[in-house]
Each structure stands twice: as C-alpha cells, then as structure tokens.
mmCIF file of C-alpha atoms in Angstrom:
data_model
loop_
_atom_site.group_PDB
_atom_site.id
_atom_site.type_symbol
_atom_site.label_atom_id
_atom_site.label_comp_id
_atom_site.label_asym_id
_atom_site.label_seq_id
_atom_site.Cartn_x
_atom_site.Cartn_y
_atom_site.Cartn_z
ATOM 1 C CA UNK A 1 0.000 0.000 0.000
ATOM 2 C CA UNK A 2 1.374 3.518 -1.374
ATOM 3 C CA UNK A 3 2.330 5.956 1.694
ATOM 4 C CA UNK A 4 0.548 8.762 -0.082
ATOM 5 C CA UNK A 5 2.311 11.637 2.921
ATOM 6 C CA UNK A 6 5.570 10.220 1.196
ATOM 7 C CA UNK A 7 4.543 9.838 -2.446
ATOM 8 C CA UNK A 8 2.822 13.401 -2.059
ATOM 9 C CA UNK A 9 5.937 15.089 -0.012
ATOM 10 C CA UNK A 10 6.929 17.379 -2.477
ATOM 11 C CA UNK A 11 3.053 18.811 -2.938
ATOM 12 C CA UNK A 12 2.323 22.258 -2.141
ATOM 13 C CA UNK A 13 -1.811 22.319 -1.905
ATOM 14 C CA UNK A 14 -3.951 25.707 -2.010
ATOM 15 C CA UNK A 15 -7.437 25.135 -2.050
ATOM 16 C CA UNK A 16 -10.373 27.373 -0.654
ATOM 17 C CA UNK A 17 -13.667 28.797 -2.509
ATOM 18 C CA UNK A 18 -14.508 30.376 -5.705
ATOM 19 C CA UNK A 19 -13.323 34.072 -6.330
ATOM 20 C CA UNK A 20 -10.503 34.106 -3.711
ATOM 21 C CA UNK A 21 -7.709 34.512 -6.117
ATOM 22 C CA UNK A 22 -6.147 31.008 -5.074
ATOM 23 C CA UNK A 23 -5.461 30.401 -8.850
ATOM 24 C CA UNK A 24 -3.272 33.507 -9.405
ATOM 25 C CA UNK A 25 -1.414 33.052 -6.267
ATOM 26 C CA UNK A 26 -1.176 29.253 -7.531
ATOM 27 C CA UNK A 27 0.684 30.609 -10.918
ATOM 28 C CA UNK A 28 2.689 33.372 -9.305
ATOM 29 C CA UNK A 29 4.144 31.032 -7.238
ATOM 30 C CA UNK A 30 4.621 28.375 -9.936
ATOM 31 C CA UNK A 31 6.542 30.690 -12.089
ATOM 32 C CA UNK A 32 8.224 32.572 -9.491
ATOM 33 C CA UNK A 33 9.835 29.052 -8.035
ATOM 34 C CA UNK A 34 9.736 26.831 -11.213
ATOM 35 C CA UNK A 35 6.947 24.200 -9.753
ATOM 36 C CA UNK A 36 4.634 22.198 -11.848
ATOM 37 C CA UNK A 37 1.050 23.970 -11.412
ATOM 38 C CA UNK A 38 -1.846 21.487 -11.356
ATOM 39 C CA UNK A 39 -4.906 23.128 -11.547
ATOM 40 C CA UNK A 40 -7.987 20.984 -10.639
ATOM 41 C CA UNK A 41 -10.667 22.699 -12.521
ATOM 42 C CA UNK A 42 -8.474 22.037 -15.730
ATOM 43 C CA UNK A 43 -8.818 18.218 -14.975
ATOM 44 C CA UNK A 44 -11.784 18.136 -14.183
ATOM 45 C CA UNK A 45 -13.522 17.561 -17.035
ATOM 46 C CA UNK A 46 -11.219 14.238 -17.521
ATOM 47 C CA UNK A 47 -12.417 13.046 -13.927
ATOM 48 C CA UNK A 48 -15.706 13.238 -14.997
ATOM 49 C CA UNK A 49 -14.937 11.072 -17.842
ATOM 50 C CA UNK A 50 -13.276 8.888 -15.389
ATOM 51 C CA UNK A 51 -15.896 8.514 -12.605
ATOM 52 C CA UNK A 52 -17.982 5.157 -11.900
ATOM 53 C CA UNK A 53 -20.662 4.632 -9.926
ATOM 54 C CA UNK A 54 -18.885 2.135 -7.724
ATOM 55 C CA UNK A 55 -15.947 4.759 -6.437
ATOM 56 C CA UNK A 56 -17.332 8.117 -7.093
ATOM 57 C CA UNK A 57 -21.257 7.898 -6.882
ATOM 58 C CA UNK A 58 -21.783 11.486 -6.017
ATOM 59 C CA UNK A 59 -20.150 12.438 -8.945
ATOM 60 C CA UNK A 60 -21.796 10.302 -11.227
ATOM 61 C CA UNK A 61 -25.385 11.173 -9.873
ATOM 62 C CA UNK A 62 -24.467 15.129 -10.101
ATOM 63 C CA UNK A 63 -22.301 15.463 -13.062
ATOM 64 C CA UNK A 64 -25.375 14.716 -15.822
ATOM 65 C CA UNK A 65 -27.365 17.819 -13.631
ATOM 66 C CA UNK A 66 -28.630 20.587 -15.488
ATOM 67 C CA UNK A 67 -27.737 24.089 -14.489
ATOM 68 C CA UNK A 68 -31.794 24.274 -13.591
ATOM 69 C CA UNK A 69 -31.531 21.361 -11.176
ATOM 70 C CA UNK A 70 -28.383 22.141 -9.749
ATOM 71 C CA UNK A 71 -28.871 25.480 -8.752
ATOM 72 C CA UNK A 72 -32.894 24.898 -7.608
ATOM 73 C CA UNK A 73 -31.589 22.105 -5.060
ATOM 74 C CA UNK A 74 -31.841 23.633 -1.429
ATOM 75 C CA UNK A 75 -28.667 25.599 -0.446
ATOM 76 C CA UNK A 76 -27.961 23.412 2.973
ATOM 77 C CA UNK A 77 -27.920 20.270 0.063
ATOM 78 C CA UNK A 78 -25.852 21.836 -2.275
ATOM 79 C CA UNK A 79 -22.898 22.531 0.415
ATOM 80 C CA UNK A 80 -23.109 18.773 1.142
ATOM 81 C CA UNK A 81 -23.246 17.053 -1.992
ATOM 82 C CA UNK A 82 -20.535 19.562 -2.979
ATOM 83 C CA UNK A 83 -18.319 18.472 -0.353
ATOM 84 C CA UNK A 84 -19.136 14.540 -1.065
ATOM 85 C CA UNK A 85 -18.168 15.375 -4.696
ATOM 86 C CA UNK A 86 -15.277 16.771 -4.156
ATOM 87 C CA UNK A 87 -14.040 14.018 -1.648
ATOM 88 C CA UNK A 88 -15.097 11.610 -4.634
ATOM 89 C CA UNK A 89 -13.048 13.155 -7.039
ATOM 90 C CA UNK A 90 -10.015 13.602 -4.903
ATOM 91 C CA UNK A 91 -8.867 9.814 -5.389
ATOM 92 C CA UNK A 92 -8.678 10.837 -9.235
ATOM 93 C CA UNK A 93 -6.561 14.158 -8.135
ATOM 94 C CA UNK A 94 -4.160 11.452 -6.285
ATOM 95 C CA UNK A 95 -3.742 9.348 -8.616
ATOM 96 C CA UNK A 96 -2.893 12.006 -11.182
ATOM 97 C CA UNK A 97 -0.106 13.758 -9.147
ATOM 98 C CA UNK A 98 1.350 10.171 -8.436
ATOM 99 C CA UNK A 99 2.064 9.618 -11.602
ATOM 100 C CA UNK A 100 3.848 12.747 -12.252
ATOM 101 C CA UNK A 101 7.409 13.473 -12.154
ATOM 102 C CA UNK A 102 8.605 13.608 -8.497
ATOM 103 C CA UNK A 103 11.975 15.623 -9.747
ATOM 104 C CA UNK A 104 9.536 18.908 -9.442
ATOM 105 C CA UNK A 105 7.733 20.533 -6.762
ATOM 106 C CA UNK A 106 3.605 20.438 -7.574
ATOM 107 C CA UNK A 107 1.689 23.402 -6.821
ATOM 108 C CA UNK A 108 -1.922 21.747 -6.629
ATOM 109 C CA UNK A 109 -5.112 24.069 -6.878
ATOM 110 C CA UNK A 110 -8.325 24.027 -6.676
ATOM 111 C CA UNK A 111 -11.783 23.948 -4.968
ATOM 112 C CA UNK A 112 -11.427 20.020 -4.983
ATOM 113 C CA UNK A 113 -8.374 20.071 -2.486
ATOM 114 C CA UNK A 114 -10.930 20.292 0.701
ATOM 115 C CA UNK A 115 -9.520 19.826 4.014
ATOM 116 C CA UNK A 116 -10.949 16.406 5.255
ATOM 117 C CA UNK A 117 -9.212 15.214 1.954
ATOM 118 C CA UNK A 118 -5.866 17.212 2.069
ATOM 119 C CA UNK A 119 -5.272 16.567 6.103
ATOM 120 C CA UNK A 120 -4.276 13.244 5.888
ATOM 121 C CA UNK A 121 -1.378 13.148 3.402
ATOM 122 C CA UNK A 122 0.311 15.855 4.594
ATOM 123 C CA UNK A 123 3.911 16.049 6.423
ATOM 124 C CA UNK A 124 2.958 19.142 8.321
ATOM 125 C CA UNK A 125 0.501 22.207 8.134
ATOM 126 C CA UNK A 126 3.113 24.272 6.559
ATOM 127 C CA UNK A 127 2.401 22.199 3.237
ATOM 128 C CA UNK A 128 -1.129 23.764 2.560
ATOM 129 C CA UNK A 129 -3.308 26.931 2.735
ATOM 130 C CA UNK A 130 -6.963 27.402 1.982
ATOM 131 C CA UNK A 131 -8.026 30.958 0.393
ATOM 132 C CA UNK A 132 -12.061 32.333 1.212
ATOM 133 C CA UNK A 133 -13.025 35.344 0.236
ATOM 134 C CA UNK A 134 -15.397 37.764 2.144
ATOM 135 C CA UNK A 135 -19.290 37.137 1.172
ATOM 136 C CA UNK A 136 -19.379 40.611 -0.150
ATOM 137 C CA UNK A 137 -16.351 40.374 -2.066
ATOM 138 C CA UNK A 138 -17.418 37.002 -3.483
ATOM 139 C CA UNK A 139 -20.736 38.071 -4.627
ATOM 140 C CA UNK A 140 -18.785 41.424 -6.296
ATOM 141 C CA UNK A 141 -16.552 39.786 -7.919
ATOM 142 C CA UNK A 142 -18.746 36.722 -9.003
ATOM 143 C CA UNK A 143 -21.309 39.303 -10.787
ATOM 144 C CA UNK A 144 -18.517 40.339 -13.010
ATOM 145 C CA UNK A 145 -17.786 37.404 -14.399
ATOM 146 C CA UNK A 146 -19.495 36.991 -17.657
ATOM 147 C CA UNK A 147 -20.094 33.639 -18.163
ATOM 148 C CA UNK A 148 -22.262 33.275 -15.198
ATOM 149 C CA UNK A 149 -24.836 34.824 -17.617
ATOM 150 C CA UNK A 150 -25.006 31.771 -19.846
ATOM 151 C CA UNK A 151 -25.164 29.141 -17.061
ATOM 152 C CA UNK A 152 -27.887 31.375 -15.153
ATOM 153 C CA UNK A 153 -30.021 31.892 -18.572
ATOM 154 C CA UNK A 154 -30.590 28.148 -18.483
ATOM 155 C CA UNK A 155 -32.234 28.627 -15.015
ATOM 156 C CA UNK A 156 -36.869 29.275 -14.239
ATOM 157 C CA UNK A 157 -35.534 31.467 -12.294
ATOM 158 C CA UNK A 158 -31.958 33.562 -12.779
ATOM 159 C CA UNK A 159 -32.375 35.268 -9.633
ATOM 160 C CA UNK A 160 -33.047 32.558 -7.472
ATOM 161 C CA UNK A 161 -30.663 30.733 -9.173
ATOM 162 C CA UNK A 162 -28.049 33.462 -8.795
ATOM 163 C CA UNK A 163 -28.930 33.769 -4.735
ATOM 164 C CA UNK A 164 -28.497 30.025 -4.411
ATOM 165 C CA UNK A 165 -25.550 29.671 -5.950
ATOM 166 C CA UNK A 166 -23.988 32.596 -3.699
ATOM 167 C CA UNK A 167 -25.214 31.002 -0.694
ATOM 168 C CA UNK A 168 -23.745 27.334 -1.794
ATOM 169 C CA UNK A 169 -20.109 29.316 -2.058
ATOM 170 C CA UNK A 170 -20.391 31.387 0.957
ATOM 171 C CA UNK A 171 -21.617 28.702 2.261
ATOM 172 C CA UNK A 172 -18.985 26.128 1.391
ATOM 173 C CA UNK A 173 -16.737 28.479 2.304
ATOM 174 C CA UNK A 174 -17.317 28.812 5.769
ATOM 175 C CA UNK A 175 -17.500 24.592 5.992
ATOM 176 C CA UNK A 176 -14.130 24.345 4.461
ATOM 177 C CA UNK A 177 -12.678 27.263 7.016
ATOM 178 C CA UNK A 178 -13.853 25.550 10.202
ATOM 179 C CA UNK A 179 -12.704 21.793 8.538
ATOM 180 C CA UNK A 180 -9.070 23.667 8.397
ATOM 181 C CA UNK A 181 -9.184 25.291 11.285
ATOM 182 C CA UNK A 182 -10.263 22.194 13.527
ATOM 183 C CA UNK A 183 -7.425 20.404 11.710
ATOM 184 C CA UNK A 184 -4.648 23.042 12.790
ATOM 185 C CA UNK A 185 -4.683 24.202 9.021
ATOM 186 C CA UNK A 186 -4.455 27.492 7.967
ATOM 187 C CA UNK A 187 -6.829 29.962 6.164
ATOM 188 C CA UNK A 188 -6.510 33.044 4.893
ATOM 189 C CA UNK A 189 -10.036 35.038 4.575
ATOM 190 C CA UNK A 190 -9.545 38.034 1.208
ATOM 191 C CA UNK A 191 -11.736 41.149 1.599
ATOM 192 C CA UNK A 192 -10.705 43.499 -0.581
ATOM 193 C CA UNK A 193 -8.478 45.294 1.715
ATOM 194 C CA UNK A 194 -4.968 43.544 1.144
ATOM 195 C CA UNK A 195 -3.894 43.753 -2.906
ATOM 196 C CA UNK A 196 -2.630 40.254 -4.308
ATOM 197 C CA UNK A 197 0.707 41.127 -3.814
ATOM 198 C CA UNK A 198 0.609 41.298 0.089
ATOM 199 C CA UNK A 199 -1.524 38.210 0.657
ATOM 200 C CA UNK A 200 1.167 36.812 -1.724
ATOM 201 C CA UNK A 201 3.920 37.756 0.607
ATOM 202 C CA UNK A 202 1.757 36.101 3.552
ATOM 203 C CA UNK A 203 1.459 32.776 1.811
ATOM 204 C CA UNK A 204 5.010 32.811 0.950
ATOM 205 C CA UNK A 205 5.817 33.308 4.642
ATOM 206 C CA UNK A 206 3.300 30.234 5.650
ATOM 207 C CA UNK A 207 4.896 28.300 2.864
ATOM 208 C CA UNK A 208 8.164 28.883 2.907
ATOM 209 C CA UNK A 209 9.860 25.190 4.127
ATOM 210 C CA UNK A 210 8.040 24.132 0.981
ATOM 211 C CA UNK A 211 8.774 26.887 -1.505
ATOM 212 C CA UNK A 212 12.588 26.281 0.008
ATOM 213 C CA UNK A 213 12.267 22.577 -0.436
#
C-alpha cells in the first residue's frame, strides 16, 4: 500500500472557494519558483470522464445535472453534496499527481483540495493553505464574471438561481474554514483590503519550508 504523505511530499496544496484569487497566487508562485502547477478545474472535465458509480457515486449522480436542477436544489444540500463530490473526485486528483514526475515541486489548486481530503497526506501544516473570500467580495466579484450569464439563462428562475448559488459558495466556504481550522490548518479570509501582492507575501511566509524545499 502507497504511503501517499511520502509519495505526495513534495506537494504544495492551495485550495479554498470560488473568487478568492487562489489560482493567481497558484501561478505566481509556480513561475516565481519553477513548480509544476496542477490546476484541478483544468482536470476536471477528464475526472468526470473517469468517474464510476462504484468509487465516485456522487459524482456520477451530479455530473449529468442541469444548471436548472443544480442550482434549484436547497442551499444546505448543495454545500453537502458539494463536499461529497469533491471528496469523490479527490482519489482521481491522487492518482494524477502520483504519476507525475517527483523531480519537481507540484503546486496543486483548486476547490477540490478540501480539508478532510488534504489533512491526511500531509507532512505538516506548513504544506497547505486554503483561500475564502469575504461574502461581499465574493458576490462582487462573481457578478462580473461573464459567463455566469449563460449558465444562469438556463435557469426558471436567474435570480433565485443566482442567490443560491452565492449562498452554496459562501456557504462552502465557511464549511471548508472551520474543517481547516479544527485540523490546525491554515486559512486566509480576502476582503478586498490587502492587494494580491501582500496576501502573496503572507502565503510565501506560511509556505516557505516548501517553496525552500
């Protein structure tokens, strides 16, 4: 049986909710020290593919969901079958950066890398940090973003859909702050009030035995 803390040693992980910034800290980093960046939206279209019934079952029940039924589903049951999802999924995320070079550092990234998932194959704490934004700043910042318009045109009901979807994230990011913080993890919360650059210096600083590896 693999030792996945050793097999996954030279892992960095930042994970965290939607519209934190977590994926341009995630390539600053990886240019700025030469790591491999692995970026779990950007595979997870292939873990879809992947899934079975027998392994991943929330995935396989939610991935054929349209945007209508996701988004109508009652907010307290999105949060958990998110959270089941994305525990489903991380065996594929595993598997992936195992077979990967181990001559580079891996910068891993994503929504997927939830604590309860992450805790147990690390070293030590120092190895990961989990990005939330505000509510307010999430909701800003989401509104912006232009393609929410074609998922949310799909919807009865845009607005609902819209307010839902909000509360899932605000929601799943206050689950995933009290899963790190019971676990002796630590989260960073963005607001508005720091630029990208300073909470860039801060996650150097919490990272630093890694970035140094």
């Amino acid at each position: 049986m693999l030792n996945l803390k050793q097999e996954l040693s030279h892992v960095i992980w930042i994970g965290g909710s939607p519209c934190s910034g977590k994926s341009t800290i995630a390539e600053k980093l990886s240019r700025k020290y030469d790591f491999y960046y692995y970026s779990c939206d950007l595979h997870h279209e292939q873990h879809i593919q992947r899934c079975n019934p027998a392994e991943h079952p929330f995935m396989q029940r939610l991935k054929d969901l349209s945007s209508n039924e996701i988004w109508n589903r009652p907010v307290i049951q999105q949060i958990h079958e998110e959270m089941e999802y994305y525990q489903d999924e991380f065996s594929m995320i595993v598997d992936d950066l195992i077979s990967l070079p181990k001559h580079q550092m891996i910068i891993v990234e994503g929504t997927a890398a939830i604590p309860e998932s992450v805790a147990p194959v690390l070293t030590h704490p120092g190895q990961a940090i989990w990005i939330v934004p505000a509510p307010e700043f999430q909701v800003l910042h989401y509104s912006q973003r232009s393609w929410i318009q074609d998922v949310l045109k799909e919807c009865d009901d845009p607005g609902l859909a819209f307010q839902n979807w909000m509360n899932r994230d605000i929601g799943f990011a206050h689950k995933i702050t009290q899963d790190a913080l019971d676990r002796g993890l630590k989260v960073i919360t963005v607001d508005g009030t720091k630029s990208i650059e300073d909470h860039l210096e801060e996650i150097e600083q919490h990272l630093k035995d890694w970035l140094n590896f």
